[in-house]
CSV table of C-alpha atoms and ligand atoms in Angstrom, one decimal:
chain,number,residue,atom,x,y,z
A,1046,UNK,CA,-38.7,39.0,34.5
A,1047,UNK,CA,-35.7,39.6,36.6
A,1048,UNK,CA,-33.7,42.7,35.9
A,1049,UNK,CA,-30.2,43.9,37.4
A,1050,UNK,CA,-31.1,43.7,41.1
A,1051,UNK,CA,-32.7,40.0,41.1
A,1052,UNK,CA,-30.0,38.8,39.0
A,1053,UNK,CA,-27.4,40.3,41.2
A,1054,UNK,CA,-29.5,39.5,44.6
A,1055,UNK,CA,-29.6,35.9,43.5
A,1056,UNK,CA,-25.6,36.0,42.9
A,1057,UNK,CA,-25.2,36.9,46.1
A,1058,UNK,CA,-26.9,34.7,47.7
A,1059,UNK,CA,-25.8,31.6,45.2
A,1060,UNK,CA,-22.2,32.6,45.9
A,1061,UNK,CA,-21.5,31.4,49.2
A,1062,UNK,CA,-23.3,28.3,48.8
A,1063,UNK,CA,-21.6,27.6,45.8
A,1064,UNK,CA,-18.1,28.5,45.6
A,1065,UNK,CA,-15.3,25.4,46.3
A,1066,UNK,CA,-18.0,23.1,45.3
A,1067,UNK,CA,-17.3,20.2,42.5
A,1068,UNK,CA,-19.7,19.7,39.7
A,1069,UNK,CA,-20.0,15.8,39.7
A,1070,UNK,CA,-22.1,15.3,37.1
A,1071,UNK,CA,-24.9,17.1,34.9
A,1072,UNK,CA,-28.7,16.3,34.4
A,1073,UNK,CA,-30.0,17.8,31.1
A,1074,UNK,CA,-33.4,17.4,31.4
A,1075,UNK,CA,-34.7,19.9,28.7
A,1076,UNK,CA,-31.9,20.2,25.6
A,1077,UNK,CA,-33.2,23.1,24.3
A,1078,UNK,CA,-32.3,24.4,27.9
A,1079,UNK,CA,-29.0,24.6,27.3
A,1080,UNK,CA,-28.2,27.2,24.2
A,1081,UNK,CA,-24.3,25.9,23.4
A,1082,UNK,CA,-23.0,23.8,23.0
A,1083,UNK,CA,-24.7,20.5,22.6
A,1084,UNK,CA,-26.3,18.9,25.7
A,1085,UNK,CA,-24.0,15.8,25.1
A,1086,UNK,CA,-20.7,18.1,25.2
A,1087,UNK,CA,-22.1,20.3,27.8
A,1088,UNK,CA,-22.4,16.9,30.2
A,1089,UNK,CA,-18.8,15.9,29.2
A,1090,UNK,CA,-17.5,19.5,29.7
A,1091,UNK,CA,-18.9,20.7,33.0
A,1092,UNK,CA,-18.1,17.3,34.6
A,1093,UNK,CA,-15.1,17.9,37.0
A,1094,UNK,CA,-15.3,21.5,36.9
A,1095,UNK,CA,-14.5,23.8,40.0
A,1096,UNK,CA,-16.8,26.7,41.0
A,1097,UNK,CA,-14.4,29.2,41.7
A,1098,UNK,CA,-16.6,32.6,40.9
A,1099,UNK,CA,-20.4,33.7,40.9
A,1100,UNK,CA,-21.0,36.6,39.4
A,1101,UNK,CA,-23.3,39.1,37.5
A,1102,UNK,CA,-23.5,40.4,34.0
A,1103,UNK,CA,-26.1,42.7,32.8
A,1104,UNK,CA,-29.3,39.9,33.4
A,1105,UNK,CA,-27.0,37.1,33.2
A,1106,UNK,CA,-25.7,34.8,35.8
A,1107,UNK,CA,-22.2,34.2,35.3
A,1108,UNK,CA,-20.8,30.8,37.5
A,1109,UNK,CA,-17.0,31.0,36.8
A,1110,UNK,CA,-15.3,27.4,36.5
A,1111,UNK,CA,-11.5,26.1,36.5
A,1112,UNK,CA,-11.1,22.4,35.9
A,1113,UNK,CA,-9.7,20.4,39.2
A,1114,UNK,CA,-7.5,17.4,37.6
A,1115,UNK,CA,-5.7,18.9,34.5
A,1116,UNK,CA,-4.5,22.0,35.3
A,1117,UNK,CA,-3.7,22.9,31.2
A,1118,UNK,CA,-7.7,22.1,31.0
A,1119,UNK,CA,-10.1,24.6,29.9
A,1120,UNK,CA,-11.3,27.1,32.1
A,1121,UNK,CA,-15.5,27.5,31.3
A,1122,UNK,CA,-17.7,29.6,32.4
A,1123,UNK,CA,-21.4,28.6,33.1
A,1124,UNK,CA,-23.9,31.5,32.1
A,1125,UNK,CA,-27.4,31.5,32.7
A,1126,UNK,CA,-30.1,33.4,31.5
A,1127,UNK,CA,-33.0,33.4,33.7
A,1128,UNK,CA,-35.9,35.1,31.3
A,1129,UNK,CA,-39.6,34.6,32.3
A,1130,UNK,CA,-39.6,32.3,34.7
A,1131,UNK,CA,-36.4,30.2,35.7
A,1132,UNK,CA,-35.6,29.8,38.7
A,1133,UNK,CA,-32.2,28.4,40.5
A,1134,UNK,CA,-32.8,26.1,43.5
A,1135,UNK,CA,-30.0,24.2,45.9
A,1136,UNK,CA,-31.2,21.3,47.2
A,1137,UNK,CA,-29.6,18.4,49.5
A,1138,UNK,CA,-29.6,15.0,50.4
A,1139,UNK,CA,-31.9,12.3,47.8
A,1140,UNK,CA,-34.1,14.8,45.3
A,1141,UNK,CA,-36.9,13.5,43.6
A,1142,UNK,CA,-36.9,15.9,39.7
A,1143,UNK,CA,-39.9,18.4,39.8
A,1144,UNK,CA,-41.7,18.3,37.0
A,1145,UNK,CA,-40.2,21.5,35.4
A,1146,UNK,CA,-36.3,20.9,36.0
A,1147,UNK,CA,-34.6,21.5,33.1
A,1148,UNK,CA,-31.3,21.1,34.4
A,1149,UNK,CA,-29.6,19.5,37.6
A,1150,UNK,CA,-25.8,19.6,38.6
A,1151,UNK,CA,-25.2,17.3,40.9
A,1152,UNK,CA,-22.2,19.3,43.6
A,1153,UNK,CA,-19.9,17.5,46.0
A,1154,UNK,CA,-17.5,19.4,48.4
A,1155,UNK,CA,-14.2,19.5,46.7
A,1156,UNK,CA,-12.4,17.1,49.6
A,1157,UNK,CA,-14.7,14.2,50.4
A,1158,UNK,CA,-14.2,13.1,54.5
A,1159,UNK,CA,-11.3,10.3,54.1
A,1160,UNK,CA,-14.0,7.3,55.6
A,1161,UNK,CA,-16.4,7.9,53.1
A,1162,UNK,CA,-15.8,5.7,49.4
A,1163,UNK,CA,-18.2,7.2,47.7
A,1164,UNK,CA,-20.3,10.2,47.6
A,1165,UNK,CA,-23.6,8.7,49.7
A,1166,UNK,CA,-27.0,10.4,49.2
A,1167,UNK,CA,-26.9,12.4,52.6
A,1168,UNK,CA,-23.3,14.6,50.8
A,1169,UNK,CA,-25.0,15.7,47.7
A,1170,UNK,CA,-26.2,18.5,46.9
A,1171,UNK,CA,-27.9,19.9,43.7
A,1172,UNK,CA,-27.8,22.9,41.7
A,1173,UNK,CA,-31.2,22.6,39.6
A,1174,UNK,CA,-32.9,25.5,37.0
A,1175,UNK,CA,-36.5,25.2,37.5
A,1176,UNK,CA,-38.0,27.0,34.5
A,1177,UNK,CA,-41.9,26.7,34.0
A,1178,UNK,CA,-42.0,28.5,30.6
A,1179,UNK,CA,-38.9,26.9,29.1
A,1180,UNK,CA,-37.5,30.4,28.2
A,1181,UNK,CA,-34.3,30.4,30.5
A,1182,UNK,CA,-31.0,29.5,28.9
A,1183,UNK,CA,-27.6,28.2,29.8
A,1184,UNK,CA,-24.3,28.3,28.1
A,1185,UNK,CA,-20.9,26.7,29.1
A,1186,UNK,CA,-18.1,28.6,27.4
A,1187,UNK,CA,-14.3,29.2,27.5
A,1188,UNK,CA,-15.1,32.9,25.7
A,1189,UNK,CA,-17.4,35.5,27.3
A,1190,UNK,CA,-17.5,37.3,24.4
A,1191,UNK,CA,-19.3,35.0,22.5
A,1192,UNK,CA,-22.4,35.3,24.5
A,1193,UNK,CA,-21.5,38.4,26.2
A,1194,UNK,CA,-20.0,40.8,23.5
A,1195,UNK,CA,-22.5,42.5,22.1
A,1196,UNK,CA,-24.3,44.0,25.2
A,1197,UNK,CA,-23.6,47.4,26.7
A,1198,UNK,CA,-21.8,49.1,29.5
A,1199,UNK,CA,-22.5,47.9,33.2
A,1200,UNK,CA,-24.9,50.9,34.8
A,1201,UNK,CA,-23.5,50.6,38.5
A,1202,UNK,CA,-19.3,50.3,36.7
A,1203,UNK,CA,-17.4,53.0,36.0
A,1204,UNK,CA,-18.0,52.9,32.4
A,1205,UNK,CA,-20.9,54.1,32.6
A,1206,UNK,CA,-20.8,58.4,33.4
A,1207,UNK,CA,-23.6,61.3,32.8
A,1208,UNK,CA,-20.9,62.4,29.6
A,1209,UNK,CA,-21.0,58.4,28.5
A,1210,UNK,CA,-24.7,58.7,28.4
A,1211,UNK,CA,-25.7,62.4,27.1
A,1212,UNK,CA,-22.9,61.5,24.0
A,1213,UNK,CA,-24.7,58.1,23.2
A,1214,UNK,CA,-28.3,59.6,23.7
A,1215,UNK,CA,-27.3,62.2,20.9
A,1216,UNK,CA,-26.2,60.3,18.6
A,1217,UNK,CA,-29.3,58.1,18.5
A,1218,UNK,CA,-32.6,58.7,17.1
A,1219,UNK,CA,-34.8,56.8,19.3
A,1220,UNK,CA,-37.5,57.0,21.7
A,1221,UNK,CA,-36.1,56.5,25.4
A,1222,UNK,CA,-37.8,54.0,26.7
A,1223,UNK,CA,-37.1,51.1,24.0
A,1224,UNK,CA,-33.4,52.3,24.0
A,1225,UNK,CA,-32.7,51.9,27.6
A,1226,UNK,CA,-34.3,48.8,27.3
A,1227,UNK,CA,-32.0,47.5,24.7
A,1228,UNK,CA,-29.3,45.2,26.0
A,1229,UNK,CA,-26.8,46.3,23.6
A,1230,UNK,CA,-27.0,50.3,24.6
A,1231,UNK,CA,-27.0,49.5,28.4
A,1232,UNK,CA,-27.0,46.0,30.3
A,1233,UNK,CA,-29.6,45.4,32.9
A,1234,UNK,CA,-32.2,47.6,33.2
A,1235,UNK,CA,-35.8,45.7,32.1
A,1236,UNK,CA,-39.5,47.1,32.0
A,1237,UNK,CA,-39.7,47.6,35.6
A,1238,UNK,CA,-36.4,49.8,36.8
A,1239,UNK,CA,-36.8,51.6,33.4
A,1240,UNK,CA,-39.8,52.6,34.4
A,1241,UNK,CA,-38.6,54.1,38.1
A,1242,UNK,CA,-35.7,56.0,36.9
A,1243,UNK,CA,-37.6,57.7,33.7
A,1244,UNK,CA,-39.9,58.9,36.7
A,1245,UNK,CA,-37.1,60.2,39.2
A,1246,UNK,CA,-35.8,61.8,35.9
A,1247,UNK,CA,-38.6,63.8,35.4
A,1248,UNK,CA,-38.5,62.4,31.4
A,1249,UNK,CA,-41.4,61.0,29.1
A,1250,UNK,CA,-40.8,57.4,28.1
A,1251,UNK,CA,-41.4,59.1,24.4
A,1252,UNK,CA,-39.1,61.6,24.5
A,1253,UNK,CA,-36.5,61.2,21.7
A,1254,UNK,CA,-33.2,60.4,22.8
A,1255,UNK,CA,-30.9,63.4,20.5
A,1256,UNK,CA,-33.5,65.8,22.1
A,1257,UNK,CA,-32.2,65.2,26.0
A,1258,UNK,CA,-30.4,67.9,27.2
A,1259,UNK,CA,-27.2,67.5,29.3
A,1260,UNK,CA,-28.9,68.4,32.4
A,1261,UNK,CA,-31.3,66.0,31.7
A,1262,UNK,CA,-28.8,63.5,30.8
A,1263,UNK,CA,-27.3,64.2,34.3
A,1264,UNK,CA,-30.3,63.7,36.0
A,1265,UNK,CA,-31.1,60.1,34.1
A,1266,UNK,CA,-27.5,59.1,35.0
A,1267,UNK,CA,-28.1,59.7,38.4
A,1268,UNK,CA,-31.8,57.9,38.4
A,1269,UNK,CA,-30.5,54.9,36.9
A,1270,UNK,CA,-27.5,54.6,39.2
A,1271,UNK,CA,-29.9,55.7,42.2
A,1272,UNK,CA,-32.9,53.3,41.4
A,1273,UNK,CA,-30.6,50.2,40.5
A,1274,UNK,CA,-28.7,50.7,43.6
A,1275,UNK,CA,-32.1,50.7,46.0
A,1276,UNK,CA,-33.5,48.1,44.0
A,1277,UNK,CA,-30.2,46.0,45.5
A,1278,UNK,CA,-30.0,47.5,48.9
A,1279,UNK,CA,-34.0,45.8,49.1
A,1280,UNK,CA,-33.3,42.5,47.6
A,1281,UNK,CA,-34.8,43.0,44.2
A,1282,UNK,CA,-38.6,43.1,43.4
A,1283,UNK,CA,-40.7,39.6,43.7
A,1284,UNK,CA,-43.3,40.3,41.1
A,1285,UNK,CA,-44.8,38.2,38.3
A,1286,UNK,CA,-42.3,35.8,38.3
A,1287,UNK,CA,-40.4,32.9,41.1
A,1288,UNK,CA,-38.0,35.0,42.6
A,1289,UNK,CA,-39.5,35.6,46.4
A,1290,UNK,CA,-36.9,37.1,48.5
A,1291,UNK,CA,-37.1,41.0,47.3
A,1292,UNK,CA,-39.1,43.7,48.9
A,1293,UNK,CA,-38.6,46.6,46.1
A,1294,UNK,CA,-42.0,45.9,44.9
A,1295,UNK,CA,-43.5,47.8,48.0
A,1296,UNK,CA,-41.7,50.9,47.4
A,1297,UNK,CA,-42.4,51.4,43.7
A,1298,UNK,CA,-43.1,54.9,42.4
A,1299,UNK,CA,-45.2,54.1,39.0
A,1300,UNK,CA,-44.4,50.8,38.2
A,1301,UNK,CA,-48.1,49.1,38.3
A,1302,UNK,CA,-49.6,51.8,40.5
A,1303,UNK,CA,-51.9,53.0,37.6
A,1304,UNK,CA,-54.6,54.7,38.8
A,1305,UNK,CA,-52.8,55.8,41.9
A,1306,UNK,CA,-51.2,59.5,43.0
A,1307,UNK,CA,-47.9,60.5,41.9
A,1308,UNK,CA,-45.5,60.6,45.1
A,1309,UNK,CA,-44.3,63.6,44.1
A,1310,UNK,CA,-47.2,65.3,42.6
A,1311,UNK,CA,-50.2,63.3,43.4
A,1312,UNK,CA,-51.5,63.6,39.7
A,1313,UNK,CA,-52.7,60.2,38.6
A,1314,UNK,CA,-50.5,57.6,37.2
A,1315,UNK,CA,-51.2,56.5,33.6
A,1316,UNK,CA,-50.3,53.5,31.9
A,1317,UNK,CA,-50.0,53.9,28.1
A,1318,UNK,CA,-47.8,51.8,25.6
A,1319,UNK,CA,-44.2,52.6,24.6
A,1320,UNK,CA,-42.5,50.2,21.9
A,1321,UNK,CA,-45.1,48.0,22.7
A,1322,UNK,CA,-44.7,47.3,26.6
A,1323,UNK,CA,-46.9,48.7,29.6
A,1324,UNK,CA,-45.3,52.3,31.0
A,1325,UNK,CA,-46.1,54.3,33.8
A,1326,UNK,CA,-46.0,57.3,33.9
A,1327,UNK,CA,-47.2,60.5,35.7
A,1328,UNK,CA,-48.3,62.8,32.8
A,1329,UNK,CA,-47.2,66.1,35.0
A,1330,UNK,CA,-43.9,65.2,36.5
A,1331,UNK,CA,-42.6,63.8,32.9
A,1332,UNK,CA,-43.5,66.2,30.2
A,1333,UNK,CA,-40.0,66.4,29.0
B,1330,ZN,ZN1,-46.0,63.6,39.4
């Protein structure tokens, strides 16, 4: 599932390709794709919208609209939700739907050439979310915090510090791992990245969040920001799921190297269970 480095990795690459462009029409081919609002309102809504933004919050994909004929028109804002195994795909000229397509914006450049009448097959292009498993969503809303509100701070913005982090770690009870994976207490991070930085932190996935130390804290700040940050600079990590383009996956530290030496100990790596999902750990780096 792609975590805070695919999801901004595909931003980044979407945003070029995408910005100026004119949604002409939309193709719901799944409703259940789309979480709000209906598929009939979200086909009426998007149509004539302006991609003016694309941009990244926690795991969400957030393509920033402004309407092009009424200028009092709502502004939306087209969020998408990747999960297991979406997928976003441009494609031009005449498209044939694959099989698992579950939604296809049809783009047009904003000013058509002034000989052409109508938008001919060759000038399209098309926005589609492949999604295999049918777990992706998409939203079109004129209020972030709707969908948005409840999740935590941004680990790579300035809200996020070492005295942000030691303060909210004390004041919960919880094992580590399952809180940093919890959306609401920090955006991004998933199984994989949590993983990596509870390792550079020298920290057990168990270890109970009021029992973290400030120094510790410090060092979890800085292995969050740190692993985050690579995981970016190397396009992500293409593992289990579509994304291809990412090359983190070759430079893990314990994430799926079970049974192989610790980089900086050479003890084996272990895989046990945490809050029910598959951690790796190296048992003599993180005793703490
Ligand atoms: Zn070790």
């Amino acid at each position: 599932m792609p975590e805070l480095p695919e999801v901004e990795t595909i931003a980044r690459a979407l945003r070029p390709q995408l910005i100026g462009k004119r949604i002409v029409e939309a193709d719901v081919r799944w409703a259940r794709t789309v979480a709000a609002p209906s598929a009939r309102k979200f086909k009426e809504q998007i149509q004539g919208q302006k991609i003016v933004e694309v941009s990244r919050r926690a795991k969400f994909l957030n393509i920033q609209l402004t309407p092009i004929r009424d200028p009092q028109g709502k502004a939306y804002n087209l969020l998408i939700h990747l999960r297991m195994s979406g997928d976003l795909l441009i494609k031009r000229g005449k498209i044939k739907p694959e099989k698992h397509d579950r939604l296809i914006l049809t783009l047009a450049p904003l000013r058509l050439p002034q000989n052409s009448k109508n938008l001919g097959g060759e000038k399209k292009e098309y926005l589609i979310f492949n999604d295999t498993r049918k777990f992706g969503r998409v939203w079109l809303t004129d209020d972030l915090e709707k969908v948005l509100g409840r999740l935590g701070p941004e680990p790579l913005s300035g809200d996020f510090t070492s005295g942000w982090l030691y303060n909210s770690l004390r004041s919960r009870h919880r094992q580590l791992k399952p809180l940093l994976l919890d959306q609401t207490f920090l955006a991004g991070l998933g199984n994989i990245y949590t993983d990596e930085a509870l390792h550079t932190a020298k920290l057990h996935p168990r270890a109970l969040s009021d029992s973290v130390t400030t120094g510790q804290a410090e060092r979890l700040h800085h292995a969050i920001q740190t692993i985050l940050q690579e995981g970016i600079r190397r396009n992500g990590a293409s593992i289990d799921w579509v994304y291809r383009g990412g090359d983190f996956q070759n430079h893990f530290r314990v994430y799926g190297r079970d049974g192989e030496p610790c980089p900086v100990c050479g003890t084996t790596i272990q895989k046990i269970i945490v809050g029910q999902r598959g951690t790796h750990i190296c048992p003599n780096c993180q005793k703490g």
